[in-house]
mmCIF file of C-alpha atoms and ligand atoms in Angstrom:
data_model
loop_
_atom_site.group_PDB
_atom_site.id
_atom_site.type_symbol
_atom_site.label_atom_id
_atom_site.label_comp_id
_atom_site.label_asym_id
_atom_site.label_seq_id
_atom_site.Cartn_x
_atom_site.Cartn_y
_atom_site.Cartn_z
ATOM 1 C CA UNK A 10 -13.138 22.652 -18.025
ATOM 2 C CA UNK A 11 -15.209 22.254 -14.675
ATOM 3 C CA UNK A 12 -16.870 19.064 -14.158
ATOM 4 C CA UNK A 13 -20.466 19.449 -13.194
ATOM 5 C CA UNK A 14 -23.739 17.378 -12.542
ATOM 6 C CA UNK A 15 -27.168 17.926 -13.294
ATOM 7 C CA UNK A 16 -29.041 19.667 -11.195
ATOM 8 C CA UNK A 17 -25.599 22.055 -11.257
ATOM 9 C CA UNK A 18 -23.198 21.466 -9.156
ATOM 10 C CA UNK A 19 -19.670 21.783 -9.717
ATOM 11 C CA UNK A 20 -17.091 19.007 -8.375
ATOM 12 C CA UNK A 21 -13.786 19.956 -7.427
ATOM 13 C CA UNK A 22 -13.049 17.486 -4.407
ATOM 14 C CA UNK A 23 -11.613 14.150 -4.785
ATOM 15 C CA UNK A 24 -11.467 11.432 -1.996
ATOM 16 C CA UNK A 25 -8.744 8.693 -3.302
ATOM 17 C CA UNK A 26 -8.853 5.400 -1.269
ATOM 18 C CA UNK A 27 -5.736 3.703 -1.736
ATOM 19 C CA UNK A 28 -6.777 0.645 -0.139
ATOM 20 C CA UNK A 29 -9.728 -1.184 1.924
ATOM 21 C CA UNK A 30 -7.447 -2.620 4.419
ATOM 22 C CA UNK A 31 -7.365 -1.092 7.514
ATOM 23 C CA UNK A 32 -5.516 -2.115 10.837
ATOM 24 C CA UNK A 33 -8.288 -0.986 13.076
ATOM 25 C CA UNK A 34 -11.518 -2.510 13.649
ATOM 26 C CA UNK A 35 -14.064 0.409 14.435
ATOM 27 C CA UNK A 36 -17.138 -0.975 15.628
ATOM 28 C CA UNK A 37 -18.958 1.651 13.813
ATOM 29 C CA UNK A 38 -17.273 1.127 10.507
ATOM 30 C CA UNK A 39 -15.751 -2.649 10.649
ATOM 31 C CA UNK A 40 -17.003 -6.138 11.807
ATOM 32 C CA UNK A 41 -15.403 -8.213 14.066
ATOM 33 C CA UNK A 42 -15.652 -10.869 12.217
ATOM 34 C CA UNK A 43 -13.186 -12.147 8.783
ATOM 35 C CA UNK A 44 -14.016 -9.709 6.185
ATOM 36 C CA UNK A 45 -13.005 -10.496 3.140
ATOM 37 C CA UNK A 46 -10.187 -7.776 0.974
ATOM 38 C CA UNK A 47 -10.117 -6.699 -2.731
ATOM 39 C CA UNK A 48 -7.276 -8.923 -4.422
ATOM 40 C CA UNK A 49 -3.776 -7.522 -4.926
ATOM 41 C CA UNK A 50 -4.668 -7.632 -8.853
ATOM 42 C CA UNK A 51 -7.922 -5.340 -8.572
ATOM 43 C CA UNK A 52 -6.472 -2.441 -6.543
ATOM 44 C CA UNK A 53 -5.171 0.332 -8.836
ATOM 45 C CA UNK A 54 -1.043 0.837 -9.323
ATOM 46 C CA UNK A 55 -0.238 4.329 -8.053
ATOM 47 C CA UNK A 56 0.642 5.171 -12.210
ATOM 48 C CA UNK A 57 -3.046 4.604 -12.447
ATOM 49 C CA UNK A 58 -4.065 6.646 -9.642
ATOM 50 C CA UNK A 59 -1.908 8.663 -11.231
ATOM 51 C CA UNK A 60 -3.087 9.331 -14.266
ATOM 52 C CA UNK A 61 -6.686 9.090 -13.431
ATOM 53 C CA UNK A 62 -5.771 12.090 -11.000
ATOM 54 C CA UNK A 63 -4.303 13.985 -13.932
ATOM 55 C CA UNK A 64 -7.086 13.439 -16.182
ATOM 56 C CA UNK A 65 -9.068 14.974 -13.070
ATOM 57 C CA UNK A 66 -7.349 18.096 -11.908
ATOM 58 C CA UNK A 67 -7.759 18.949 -15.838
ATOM 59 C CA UNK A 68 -11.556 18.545 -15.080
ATOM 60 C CA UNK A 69 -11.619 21.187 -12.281
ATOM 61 C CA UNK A 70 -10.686 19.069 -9.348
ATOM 62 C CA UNK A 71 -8.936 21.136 -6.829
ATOM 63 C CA UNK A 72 -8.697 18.976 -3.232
ATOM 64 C CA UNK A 73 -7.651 15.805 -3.515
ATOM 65 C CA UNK A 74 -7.881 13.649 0.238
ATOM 66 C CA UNK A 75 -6.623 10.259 -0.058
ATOM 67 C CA UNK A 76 -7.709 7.741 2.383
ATOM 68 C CA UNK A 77 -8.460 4.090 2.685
ATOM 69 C CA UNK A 78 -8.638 1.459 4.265
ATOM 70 C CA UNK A 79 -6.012 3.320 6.605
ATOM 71 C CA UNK A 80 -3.856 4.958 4.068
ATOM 72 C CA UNK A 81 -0.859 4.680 5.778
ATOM 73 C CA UNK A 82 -0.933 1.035 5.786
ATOM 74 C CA UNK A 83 -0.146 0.886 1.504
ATOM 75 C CA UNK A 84 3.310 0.873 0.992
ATOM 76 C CA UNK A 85 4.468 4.408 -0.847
ATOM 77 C CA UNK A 86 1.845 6.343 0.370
ATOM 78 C CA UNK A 87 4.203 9.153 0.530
ATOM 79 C CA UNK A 88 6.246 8.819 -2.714
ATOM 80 C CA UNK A 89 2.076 9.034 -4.364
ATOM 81 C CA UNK A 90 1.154 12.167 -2.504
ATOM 82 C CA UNK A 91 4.372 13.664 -3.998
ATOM 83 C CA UNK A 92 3.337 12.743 -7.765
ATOM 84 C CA UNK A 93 0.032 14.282 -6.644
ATOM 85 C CA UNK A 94 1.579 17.257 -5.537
ATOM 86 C CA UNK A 95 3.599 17.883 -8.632
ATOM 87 C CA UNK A 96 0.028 17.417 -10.703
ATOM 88 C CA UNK A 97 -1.254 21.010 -9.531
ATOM 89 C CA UNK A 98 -3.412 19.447 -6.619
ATOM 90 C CA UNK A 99 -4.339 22.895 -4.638
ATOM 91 C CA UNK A 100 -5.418 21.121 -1.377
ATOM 92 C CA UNK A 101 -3.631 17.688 -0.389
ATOM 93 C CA UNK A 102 -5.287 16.045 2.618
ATOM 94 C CA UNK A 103 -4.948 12.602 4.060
ATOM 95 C CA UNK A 104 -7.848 11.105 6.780
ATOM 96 C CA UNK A 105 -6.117 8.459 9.164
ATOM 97 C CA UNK A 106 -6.577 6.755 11.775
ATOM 98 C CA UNK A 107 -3.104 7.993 13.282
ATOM 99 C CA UNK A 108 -1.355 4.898 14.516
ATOM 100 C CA UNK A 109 1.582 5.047 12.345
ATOM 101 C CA UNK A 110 1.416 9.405 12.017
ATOM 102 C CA UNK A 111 3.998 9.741 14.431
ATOM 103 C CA UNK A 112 7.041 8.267 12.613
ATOM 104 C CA UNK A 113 5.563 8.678 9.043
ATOM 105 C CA UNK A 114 4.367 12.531 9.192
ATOM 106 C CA UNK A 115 7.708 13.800 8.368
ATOM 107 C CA UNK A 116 7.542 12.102 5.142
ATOM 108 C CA UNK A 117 4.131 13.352 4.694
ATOM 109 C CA UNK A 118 5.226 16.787 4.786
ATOM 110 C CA UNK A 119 8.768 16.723 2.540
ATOM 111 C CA UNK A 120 6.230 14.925 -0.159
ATOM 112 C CA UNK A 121 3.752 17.948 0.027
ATOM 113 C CA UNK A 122 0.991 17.182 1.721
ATOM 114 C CA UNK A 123 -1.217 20.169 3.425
ATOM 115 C CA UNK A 124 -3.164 19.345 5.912
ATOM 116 C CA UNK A 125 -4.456 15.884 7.953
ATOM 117 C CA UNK A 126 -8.114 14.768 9.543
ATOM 118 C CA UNK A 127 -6.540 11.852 11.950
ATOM 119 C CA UNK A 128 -9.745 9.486 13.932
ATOM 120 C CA UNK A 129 -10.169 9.774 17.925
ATOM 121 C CA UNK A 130 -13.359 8.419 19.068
ATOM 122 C CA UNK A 131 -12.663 8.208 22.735
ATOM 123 C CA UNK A 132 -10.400 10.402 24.752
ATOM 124 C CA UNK A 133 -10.688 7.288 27.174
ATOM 125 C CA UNK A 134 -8.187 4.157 26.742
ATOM 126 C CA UNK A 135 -10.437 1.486 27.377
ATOM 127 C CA UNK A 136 -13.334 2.828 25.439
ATOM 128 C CA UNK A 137 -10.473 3.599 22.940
ATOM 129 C CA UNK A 138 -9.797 0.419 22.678
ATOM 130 C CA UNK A 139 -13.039 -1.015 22.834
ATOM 131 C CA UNK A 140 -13.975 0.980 19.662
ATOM 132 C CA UNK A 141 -11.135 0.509 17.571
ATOM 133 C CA UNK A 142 -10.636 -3.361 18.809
ATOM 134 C CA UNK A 143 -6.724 -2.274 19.144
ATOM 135 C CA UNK A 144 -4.708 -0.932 22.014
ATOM 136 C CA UNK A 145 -2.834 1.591 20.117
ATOM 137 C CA UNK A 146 -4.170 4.778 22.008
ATOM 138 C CA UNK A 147 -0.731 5.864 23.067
ATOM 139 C CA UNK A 148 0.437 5.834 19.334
ATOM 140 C CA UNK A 149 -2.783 7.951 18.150
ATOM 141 C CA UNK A 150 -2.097 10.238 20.674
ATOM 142 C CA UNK A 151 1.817 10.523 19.251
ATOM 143 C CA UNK A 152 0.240 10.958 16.017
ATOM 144 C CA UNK A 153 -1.837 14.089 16.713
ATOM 145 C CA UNK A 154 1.090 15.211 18.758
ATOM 146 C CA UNK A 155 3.861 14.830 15.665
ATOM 147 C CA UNK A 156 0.730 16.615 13.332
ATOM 148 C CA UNK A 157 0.514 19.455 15.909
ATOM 149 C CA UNK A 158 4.553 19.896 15.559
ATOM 150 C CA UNK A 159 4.751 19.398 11.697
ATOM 151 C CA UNK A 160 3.602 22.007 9.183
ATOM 152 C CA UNK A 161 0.310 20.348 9.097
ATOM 153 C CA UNK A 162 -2.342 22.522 8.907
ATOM 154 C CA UNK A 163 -5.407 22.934 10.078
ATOM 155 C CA UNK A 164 -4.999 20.129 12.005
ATOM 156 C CA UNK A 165 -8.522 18.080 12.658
ATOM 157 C CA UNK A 166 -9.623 15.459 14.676
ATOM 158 C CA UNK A 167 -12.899 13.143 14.077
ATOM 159 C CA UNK A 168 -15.206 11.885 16.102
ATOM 160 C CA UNK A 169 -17.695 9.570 15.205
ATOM 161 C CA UNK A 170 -20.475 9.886 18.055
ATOM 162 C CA UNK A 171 -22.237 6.530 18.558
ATOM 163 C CA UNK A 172 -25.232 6.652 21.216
ATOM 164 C CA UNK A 173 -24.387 5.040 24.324
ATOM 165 C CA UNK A 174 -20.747 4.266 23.179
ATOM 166 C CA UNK A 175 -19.269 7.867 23.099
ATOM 167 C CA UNK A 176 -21.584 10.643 23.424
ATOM 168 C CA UNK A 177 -20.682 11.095 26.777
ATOM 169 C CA UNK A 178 -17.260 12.320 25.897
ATOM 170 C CA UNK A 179 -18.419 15.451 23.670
ATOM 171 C CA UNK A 180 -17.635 18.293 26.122
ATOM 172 C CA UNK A 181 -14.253 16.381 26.960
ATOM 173 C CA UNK A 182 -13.755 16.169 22.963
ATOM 174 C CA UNK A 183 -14.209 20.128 23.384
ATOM 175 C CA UNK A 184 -12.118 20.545 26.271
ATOM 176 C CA UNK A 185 -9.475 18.562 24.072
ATOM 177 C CA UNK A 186 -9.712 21.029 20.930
ATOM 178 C CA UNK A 187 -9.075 24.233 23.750
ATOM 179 C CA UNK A 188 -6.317 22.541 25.095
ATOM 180 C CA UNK A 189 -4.808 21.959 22.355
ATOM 181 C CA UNK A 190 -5.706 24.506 19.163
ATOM 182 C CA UNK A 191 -6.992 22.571 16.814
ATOM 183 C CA UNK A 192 -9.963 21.705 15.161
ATOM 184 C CA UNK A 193 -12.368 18.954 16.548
ATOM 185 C CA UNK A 194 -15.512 17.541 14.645
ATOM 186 C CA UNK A 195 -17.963 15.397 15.617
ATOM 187 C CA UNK A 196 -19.443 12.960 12.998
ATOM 188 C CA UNK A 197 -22.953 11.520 12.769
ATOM 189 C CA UNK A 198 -22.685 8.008 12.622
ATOM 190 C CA UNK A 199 -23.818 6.934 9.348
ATOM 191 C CA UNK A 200 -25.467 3.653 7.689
ATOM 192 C CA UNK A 201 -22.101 2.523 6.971
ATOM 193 C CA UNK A 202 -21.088 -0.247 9.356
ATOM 194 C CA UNK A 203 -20.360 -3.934 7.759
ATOM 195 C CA UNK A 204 -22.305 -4.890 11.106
ATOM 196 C CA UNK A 205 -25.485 -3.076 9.845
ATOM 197 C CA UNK A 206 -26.043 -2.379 13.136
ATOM 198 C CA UNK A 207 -26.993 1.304 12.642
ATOM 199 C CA UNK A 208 -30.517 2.795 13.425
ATOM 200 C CA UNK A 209 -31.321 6.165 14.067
ATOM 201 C CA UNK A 210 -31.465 6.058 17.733
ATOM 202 C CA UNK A 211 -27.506 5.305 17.628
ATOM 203 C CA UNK A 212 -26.317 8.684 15.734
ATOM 204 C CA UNK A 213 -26.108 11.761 18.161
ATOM 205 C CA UNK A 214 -27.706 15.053 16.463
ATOM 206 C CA UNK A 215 -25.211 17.843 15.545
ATOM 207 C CA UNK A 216 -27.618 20.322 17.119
ATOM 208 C CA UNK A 217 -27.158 18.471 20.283
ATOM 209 C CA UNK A 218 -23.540 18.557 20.394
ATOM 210 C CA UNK A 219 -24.146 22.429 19.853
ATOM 211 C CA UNK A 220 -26.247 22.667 22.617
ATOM 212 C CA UNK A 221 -23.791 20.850 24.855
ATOM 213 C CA UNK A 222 -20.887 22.898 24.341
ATOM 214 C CA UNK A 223 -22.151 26.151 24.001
ATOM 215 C CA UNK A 224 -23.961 25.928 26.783
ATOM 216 C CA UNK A 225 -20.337 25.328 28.814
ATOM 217 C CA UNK A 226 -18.133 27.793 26.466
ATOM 218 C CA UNK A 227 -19.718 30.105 24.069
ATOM 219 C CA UNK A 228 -19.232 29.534 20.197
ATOM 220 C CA UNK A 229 -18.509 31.991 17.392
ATOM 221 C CA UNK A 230 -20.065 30.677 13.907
ATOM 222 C CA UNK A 231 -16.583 30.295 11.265
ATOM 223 C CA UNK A 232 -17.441 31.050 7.928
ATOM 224 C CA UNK A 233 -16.521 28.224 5.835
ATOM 225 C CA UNK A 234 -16.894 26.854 1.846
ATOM 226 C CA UNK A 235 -21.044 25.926 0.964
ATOM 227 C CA UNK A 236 -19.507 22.680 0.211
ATOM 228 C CA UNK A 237 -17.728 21.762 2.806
ATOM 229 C CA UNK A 238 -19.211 18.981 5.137
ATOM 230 C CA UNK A 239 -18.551 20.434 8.890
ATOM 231 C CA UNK A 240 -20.383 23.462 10.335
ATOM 232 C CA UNK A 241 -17.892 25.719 12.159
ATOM 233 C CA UNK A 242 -17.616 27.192 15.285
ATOM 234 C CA UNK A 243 -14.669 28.538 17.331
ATOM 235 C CA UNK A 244 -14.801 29.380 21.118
ATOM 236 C CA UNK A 245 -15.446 32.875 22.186
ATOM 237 C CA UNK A 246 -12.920 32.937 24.731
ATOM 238 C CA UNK A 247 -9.780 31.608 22.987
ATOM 239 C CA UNK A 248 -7.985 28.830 20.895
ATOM 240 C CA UNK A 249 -9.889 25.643 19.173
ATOM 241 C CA UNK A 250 -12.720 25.287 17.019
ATOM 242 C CA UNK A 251 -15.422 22.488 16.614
ATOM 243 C CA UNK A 252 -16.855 21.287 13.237
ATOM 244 C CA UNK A 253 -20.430 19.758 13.057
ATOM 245 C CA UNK A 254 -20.700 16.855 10.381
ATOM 246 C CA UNK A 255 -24.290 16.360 10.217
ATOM 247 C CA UNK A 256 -25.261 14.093 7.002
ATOM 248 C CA UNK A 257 -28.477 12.859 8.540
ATOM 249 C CA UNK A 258 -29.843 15.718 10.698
ATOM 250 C CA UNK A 259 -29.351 18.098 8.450
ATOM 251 C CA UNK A 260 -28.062 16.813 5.071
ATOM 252 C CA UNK A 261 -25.662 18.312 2.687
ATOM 253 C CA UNK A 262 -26.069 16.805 -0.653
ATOM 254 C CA UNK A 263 -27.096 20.464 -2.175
ATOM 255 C CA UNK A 264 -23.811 21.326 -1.623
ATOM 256 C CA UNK A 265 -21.478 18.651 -2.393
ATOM 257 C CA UNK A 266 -18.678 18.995 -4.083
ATOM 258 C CA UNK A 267 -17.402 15.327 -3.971
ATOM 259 C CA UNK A 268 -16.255 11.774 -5.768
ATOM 260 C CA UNK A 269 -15.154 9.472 -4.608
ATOM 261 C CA UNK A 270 -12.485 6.477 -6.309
ATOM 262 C CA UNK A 271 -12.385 3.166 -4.603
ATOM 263 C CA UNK A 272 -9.338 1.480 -4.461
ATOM 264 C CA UNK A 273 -10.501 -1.114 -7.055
ATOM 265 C CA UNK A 274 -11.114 2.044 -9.463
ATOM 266 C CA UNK A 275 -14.734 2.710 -9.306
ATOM 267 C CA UNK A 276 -15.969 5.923 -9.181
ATOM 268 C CA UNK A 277 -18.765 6.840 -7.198
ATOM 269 C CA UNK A 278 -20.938 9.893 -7.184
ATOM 270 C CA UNK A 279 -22.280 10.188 -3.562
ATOM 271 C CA UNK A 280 -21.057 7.637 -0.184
ATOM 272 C CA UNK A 281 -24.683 5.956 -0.475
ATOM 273 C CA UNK A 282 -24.567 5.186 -4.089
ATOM 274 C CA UNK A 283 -26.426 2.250 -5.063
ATOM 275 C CA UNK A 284 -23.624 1.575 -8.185
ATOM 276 C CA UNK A 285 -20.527 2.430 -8.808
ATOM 277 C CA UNK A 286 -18.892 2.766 -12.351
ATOM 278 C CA UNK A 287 -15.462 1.293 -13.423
ATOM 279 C CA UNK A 288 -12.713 3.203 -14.719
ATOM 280 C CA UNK A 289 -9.898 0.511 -13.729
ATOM 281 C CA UNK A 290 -11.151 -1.088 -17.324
ATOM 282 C CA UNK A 291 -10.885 1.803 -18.889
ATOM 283 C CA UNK A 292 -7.657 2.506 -17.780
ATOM 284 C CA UNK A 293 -6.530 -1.436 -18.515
ATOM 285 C CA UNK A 294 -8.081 -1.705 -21.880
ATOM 286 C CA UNK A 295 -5.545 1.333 -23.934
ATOM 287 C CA UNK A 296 -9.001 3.983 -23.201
ATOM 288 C CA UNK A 297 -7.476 7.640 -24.178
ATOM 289 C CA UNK A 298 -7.507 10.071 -22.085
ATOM 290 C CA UNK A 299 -10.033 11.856 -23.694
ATOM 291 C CA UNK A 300 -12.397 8.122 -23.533
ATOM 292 C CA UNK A 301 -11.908 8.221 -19.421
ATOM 293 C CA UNK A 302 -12.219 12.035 -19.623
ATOM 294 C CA UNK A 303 -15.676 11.762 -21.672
ATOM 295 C CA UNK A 304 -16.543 8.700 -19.559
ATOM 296 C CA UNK A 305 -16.259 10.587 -16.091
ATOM 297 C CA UNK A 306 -18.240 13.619 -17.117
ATOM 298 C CA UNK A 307 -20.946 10.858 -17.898
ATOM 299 C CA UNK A 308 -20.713 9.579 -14.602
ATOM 300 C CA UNK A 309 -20.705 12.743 -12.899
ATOM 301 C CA UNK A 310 -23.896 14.161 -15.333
ATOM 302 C CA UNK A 311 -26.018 11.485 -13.140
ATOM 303 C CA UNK A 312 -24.713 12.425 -9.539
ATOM 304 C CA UNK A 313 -27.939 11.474 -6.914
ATOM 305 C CA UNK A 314 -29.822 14.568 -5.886
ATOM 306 C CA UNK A 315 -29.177 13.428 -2.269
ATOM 307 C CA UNK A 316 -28.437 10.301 -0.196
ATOM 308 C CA UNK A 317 -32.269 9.309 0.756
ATOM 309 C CA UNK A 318 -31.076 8.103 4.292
ATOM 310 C CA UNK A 319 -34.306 9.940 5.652
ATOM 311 C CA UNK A 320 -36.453 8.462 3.058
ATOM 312 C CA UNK A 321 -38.747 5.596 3.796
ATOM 313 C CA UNK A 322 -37.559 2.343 2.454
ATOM 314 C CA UNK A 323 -33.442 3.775 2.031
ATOM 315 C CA UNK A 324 -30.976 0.595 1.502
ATOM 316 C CA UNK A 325 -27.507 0.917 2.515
ATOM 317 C CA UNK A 326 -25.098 0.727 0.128
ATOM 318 C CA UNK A 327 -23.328 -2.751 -0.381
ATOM 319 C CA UNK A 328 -19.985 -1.347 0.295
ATOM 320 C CA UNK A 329 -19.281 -0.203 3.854
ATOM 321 C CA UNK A 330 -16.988 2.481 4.541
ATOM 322 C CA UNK A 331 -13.706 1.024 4.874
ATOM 323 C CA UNK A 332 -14.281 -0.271 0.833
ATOM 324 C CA UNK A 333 -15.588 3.185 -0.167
ATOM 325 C CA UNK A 334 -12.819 5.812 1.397
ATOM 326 C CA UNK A 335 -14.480 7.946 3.721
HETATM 327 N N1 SAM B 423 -8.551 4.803 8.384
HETATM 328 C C1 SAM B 423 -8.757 6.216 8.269
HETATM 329 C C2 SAM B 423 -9.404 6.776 9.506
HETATM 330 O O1 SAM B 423 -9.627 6.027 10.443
HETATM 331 O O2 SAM B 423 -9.649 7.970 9.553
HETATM 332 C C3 SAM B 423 -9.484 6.645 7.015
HETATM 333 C C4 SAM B 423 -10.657 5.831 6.565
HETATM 334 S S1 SAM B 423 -12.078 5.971 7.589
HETATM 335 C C5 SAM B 423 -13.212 4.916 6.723
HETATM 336 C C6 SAM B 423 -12.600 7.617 7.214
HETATM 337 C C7 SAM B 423 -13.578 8.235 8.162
HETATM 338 O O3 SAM B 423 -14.800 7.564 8.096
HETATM 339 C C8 SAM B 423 -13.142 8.216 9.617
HETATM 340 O O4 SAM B 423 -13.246 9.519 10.163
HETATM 341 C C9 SAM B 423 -14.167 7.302 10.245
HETATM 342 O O5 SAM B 423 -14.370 7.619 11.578
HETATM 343 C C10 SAM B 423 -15.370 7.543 9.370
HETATM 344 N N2 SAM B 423 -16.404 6.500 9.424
HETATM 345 C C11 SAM B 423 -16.254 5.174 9.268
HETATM 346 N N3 SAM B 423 -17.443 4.548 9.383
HETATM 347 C C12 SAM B 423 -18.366 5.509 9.604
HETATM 348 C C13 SAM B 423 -19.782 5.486 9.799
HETATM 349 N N4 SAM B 423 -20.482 4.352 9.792
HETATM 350 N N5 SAM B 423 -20.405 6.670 9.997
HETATM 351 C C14 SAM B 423 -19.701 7.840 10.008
HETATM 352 N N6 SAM B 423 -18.378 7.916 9.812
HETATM 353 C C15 SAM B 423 -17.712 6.757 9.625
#
């Protein structure tokens, strides 16, 4: 079967947070102040992830990307990527913020995993670390250095441009993806942040990044997937390519292709859902598989047209990013 919505669209990508703990702060993303975490009890066992991945896959989900939270910071990460391997996932991809890549990529591989998005938002130190509220840029930097040497691939690198904070860096971002050969994308920052500081003077137009770089080094358009997020472009003259994320200049939702499962085992249908529905019940109350099964394509029936971030009057979700799995 293929699971499908409404208005049409058929869902085969899967973003799996495995937890809403994170080791980095991102201004963009996280607070500085206490925030509070989901209790050790509500967070799914990787048998339920498990099985709620199984059910999934039989419901014409193809990519799976787990994330978090940082990902890497949940004990047996790598022993659940190869369970989801040997469930017929076509496309296993992990987003992370890098810090512990270096020394844990290895694993990553032997357990199956295909390919890795890892977070840089400043190719300067102190910015680095003024973003991230950590001093770890050495050990991102190892990271996307032991991804570059691993079977990993594509390799990708995200950005998220913040207005005043970063957007001076984006032809040095560019400069970084030539030197290097892989795949840099630039991210619109997005009403996500626990801060709530967003507004739309702060997120930097993908058109503008566009501008920027192909005014220095021509770009070739990449074909690429109706559903996927980033519009691609690869330079004229050699290696690297750039991806454009653009949810609020130029939004996506047509297209999409995704769900999302929290960590606590809610489902949700778009990033800027206003609810999200529980399946950790269903999977903690003796459900059948054919109950959850019947229960998702519910969910995923009602899938929001769009996300309404360019509508007068759009709320923010009350989950930030780091609870929803980016
Ligand atoms: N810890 C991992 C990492 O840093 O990549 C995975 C989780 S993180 C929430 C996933 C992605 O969401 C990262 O690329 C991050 O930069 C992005 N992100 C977080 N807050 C965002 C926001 N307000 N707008 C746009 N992207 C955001």
């Amino acid at each position: 079967m293929q699971l499908a919505d409404k208005f049409g669209r058929r869902i085969t990508d899967l973003r799996v947070s495995v937890t809403d703990r994170c080791n980095f702060r991102c201004v963009y993303c996280r607070s500085a102040n206490p925030e509070t975490h989901m209790p050790a009890r509500d967070l799914l066992a990787w048998d339920e992830y498990e099985r709620l991945v199984r059910i999934l896959v039989g419901m014409g989900i193809r990519k799976v990307r787990v994330t978090g939270g940082e990902p890497l910071v949940r004990p047996g990460v790598e022993d659940f990527i190869g369970r989801l391997k040997t469930l017929g996932v076509e496309d296993l991809s992990m987003t992370t913020n890098g810090y512990m890549l270096a020394e844990r990529c290895d694993r990553l591989v032997a357990a199956g995993m295909d390919r890795i998005n890892i977070s840089l938002d400043s190719l300067d130190r102190d910015k680095f670390e003024r973003i991230t509220r950590t001093k770890t840029f050495d050990q991102v930097i190892a990271g996307i250095d032991a991804a570059q040497a691993s079977a990993l691939r594509p390799v990708k690198v995200n950005a998220v441009l913040v207005r005043g904070v970063n957007d001076d860096e984006v032809e040095a971002f560019a400069a970084f993806a030539r030197d290097r050969g892989l795949i840099m994308r630039f991210i619109e920052f997005m009403p996500l942040d626990a801060d709530r500081a967003w507004s739309r003077e702060l997120f930097v137009p993908g058109d503008e990044v566009y501008r920027r770089i192909s005014a220095q080094w021509p770009l070739v358009p990449v074909a690429h997937e109706r559903s996927e997020t980033a519009r691609k472009y690869r330079f004229a003259d050699g290696r690297g390519e750039i991806g454009l994320i653009s949810p609020v200049s130029q939004p996506f939702c047509g297209f999409c292709s995704r769900i999302r499962l929290t960590a606590d085992g809610k489902l949700r249908t778009c990033l800027f859902s206003k609810d999200d529905h529980d399946l950790r019940s269903l999977l903690r109350d003796g459900s059948s598989d054919s109950e959850i099964r019947a229960r998702i394509c519910d969910i995923v029936a009602q899938k929001e047209k769009g996300h309404r971030i360019n509508e007068p009057g759009f709320l923010p979700p009350s989950r930030t990013m780091v609870s929803i799995g980016g």
